[in-house]
Tab-separated table of N, CA, C and O in Angstrom:
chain	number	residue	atom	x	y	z
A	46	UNK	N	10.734	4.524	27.035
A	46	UNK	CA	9.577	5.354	26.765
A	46	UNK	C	9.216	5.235	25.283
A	46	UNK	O	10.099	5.302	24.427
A	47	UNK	N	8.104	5.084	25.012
A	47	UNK	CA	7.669	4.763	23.652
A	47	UNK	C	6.910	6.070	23.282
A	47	UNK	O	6.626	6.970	24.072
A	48	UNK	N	6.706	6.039	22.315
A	48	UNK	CA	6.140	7.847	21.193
A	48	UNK	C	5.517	7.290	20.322
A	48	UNK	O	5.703	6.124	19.974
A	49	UNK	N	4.506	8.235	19.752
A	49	UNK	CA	2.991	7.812	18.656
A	49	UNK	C	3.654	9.450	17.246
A	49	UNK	O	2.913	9.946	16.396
A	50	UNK	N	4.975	9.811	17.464
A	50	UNK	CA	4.864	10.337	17.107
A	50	UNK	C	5.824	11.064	17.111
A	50	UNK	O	6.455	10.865	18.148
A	51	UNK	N	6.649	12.418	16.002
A	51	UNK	CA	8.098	12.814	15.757
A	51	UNK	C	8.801	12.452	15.876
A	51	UNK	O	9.679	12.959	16.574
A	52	UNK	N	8.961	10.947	15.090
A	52	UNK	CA	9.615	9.813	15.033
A	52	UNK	C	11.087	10.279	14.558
A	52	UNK	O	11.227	11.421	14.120
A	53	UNK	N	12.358	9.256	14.657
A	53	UNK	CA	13.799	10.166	14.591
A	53	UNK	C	14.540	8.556	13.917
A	53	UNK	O	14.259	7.366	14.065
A	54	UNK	N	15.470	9.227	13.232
A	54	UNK	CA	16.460	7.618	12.766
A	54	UNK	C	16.608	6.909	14.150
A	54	UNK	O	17.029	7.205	15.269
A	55	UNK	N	16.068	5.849	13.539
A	55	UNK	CA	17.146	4.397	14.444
A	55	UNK	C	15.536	4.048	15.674
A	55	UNK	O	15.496	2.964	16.257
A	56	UNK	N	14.615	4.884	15.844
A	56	UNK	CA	13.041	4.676	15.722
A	56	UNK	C	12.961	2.804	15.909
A	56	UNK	O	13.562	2.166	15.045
A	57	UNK	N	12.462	2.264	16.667
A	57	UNK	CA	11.797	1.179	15.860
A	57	UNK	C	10.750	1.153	16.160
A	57	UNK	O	10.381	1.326	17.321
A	58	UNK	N	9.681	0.838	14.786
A	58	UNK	CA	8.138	0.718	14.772
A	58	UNK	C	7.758	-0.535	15.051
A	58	UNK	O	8.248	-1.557	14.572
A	59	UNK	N	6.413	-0.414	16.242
A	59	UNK	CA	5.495	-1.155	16.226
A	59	UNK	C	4.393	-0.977	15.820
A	59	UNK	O	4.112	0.136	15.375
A	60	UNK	N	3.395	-2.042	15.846
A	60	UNK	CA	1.698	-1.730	15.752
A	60	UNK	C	1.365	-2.531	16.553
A	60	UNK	O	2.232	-2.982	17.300
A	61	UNK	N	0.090	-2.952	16.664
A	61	UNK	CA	-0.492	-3.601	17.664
A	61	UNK	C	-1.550	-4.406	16.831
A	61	UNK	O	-2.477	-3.896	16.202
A	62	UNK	N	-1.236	-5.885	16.935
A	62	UNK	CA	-1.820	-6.430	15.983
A	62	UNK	C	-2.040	-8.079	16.856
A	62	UNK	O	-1.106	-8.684	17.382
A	63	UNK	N	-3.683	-8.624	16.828
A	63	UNK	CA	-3.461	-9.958	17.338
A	63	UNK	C	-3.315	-10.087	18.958
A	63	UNK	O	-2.991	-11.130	19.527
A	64	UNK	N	-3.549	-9.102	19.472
A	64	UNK	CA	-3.463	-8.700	21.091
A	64	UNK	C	-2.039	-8.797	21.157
A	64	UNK	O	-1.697	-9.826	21.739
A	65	UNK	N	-0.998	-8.021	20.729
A	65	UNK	CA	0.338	-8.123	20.881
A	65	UNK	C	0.900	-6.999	20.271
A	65	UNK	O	0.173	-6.441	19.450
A	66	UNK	N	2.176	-6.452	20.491
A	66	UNK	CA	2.850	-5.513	19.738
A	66	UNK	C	3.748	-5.829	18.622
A	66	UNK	O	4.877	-5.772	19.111
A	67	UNK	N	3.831	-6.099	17.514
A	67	UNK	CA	4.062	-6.662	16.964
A	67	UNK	C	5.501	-5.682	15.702
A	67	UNK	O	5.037	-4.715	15.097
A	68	UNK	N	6.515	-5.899	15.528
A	68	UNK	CA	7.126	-4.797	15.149
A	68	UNK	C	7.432	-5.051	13.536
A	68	UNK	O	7.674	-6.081	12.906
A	69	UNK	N	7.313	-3.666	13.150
A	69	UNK	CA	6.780	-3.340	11.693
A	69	UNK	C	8.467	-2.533	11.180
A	69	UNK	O	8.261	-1.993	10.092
A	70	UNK	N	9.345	-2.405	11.438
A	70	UNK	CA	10.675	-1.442	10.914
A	70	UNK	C	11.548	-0.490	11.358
A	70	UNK	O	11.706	-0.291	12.562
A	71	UNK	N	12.062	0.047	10.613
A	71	UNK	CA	12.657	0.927	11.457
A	71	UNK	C	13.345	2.314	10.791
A	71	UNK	O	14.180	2.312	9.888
A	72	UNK	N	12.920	3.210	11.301
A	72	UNK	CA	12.729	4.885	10.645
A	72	UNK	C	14.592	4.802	10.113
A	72	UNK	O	15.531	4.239	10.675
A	73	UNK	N	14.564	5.383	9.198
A	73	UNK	CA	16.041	5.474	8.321
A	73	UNK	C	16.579	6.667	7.843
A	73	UNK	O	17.757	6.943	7.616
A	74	UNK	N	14.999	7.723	7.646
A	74	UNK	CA	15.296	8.660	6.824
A	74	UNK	C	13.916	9.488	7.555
A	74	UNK	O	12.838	8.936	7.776
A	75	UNK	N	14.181	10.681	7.808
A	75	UNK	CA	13.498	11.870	7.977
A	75	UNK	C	13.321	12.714	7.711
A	75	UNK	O	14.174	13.430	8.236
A	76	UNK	N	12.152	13.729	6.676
A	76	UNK	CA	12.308	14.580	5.963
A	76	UNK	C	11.282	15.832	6.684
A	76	UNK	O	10.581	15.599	7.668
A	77	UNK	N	11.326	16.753	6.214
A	77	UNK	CA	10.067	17.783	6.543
A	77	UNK	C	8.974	17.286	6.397
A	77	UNK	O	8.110	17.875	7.046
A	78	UNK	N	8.597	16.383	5.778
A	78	UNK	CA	7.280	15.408	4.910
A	78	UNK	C	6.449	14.147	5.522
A	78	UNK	O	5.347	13.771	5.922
A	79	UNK	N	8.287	13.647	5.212
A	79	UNK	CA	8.121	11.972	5.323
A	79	UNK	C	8.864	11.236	6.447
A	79	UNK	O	9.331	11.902	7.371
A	80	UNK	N	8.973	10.173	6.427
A	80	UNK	CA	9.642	9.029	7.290
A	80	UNK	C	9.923	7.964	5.889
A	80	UNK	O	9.204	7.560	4.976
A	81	UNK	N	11.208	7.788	6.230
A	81	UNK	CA	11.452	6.729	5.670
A	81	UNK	C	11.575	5.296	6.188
A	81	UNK	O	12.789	5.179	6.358
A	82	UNK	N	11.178	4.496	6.427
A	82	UNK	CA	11.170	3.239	6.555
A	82	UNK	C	12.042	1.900	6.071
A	82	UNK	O	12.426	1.791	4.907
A	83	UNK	N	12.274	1.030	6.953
A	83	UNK	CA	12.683	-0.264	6.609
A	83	UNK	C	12.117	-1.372	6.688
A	83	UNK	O	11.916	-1.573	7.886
A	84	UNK	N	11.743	-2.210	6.087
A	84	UNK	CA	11.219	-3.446	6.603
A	84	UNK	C	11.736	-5.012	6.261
A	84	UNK	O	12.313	-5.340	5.225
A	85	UNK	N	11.472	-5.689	7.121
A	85	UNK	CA	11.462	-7.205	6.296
A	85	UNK	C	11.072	-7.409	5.300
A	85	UNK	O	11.673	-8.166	4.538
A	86	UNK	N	9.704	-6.683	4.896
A	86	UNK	CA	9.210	-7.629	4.250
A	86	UNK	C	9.103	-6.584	2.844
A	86	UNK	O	8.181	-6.733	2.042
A	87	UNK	N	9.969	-5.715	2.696
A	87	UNK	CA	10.345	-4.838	1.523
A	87	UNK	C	11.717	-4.731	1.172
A	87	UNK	O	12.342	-4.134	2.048
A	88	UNK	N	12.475	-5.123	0.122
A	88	UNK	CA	14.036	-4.688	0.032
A	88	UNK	C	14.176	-3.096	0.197
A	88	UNK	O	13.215	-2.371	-0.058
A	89	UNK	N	15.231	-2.653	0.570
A	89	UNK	CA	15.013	-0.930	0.675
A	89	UNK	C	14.130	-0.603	1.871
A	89	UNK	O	13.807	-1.070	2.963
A	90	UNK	N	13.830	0.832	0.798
A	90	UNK	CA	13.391	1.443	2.047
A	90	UNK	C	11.857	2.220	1.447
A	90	UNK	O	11.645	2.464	0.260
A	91	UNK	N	11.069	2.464	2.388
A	91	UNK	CA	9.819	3.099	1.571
A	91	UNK	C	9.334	4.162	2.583
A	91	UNK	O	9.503	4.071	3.799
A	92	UNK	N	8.524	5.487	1.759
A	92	UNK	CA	8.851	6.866	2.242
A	92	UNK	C	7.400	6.759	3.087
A	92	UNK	O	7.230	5.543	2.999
A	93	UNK	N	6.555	7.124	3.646
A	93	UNK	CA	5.382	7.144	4.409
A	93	UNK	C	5.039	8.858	4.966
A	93	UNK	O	5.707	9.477	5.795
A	94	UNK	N	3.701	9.399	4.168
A	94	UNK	CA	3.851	10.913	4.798
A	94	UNK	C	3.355	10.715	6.237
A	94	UNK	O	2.529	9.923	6.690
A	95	UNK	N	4.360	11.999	7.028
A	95	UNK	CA	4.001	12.172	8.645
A	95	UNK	C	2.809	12.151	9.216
A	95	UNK	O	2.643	11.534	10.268
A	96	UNK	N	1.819	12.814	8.610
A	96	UNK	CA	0.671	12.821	8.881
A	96	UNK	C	-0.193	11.347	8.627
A	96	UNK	O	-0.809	10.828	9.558
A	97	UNK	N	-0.164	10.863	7.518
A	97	UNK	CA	-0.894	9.667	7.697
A	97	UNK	C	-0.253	8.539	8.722
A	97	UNK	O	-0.927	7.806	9.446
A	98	UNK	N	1.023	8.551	8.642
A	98	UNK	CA	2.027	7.465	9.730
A	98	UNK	C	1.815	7.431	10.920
A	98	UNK	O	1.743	6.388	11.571
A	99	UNK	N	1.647	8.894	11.495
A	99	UNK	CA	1.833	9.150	12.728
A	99	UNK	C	-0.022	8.974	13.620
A	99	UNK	O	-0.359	9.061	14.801
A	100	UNK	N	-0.784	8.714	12.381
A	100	UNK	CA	-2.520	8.778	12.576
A	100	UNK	C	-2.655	6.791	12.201
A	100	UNK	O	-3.743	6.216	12.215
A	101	UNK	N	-1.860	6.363	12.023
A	101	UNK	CA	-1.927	5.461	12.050
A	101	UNK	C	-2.065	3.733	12.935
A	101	UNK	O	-2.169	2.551	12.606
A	102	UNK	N	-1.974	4.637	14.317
A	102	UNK	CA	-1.700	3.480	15.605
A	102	UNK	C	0.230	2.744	15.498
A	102	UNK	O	0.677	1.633	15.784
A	103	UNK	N	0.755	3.735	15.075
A	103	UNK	CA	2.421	2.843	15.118
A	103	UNK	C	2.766	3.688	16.469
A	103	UNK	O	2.362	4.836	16.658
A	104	UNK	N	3.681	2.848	17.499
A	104	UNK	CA	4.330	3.119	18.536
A	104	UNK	C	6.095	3.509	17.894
A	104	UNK	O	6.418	3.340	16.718
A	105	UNK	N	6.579	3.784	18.457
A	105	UNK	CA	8.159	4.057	17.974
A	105	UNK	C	8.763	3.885	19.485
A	105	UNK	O	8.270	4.296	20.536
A	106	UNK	N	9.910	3.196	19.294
A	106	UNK	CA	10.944	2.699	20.306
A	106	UNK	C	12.275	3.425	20.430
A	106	UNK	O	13.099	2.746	19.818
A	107	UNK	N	12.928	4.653	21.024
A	107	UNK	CA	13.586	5.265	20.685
A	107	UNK	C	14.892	4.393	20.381
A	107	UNK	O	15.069	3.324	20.965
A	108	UNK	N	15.738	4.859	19.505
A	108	UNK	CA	17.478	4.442	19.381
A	108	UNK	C	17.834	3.967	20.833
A	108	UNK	O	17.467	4.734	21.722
A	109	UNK	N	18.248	3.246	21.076
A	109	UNK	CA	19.273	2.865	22.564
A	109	UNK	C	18.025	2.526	23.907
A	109	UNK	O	18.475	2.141	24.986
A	110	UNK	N	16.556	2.690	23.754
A	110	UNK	CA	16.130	2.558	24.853
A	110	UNK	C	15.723	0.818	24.940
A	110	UNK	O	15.552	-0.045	24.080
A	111	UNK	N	15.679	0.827	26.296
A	111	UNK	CA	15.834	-0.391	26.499
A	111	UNK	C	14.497	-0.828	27.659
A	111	UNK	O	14.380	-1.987	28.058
């Protein structure tokens, strides 16, 4: 089951990009605020507020689902 939203560690993000789902990271850190993020294509990690993230078109893949 996939979620647009109250994203949780271990999360992995998609978007939808190119007629495909295409995957963008993976939630690390969760605050009252923010989401923290991982990516390829950043060393670390980078913070993203809930509200703009979650208005953004990203899908989230829960921890363990398959």
């Amino acid at each position: 089951m996939y979620k647009i939203g109250d994203f949780k560690v271990g999360d992995k993000i998609y978007q939808h990009k190119n007629n495909e789902w295409q995957f963008c990271g993976e939630i690390c850190k969760v605050t009252d605020q923010c989401y923290g993020i991982r990516s390829k294509l950043i060393v670390g990690m980078f913070m993203v507020d809930k509200n703009l993230f979650e208005s953004s078109g990203y899908i989230g893949k829960p921890f363990g689902f398959k």
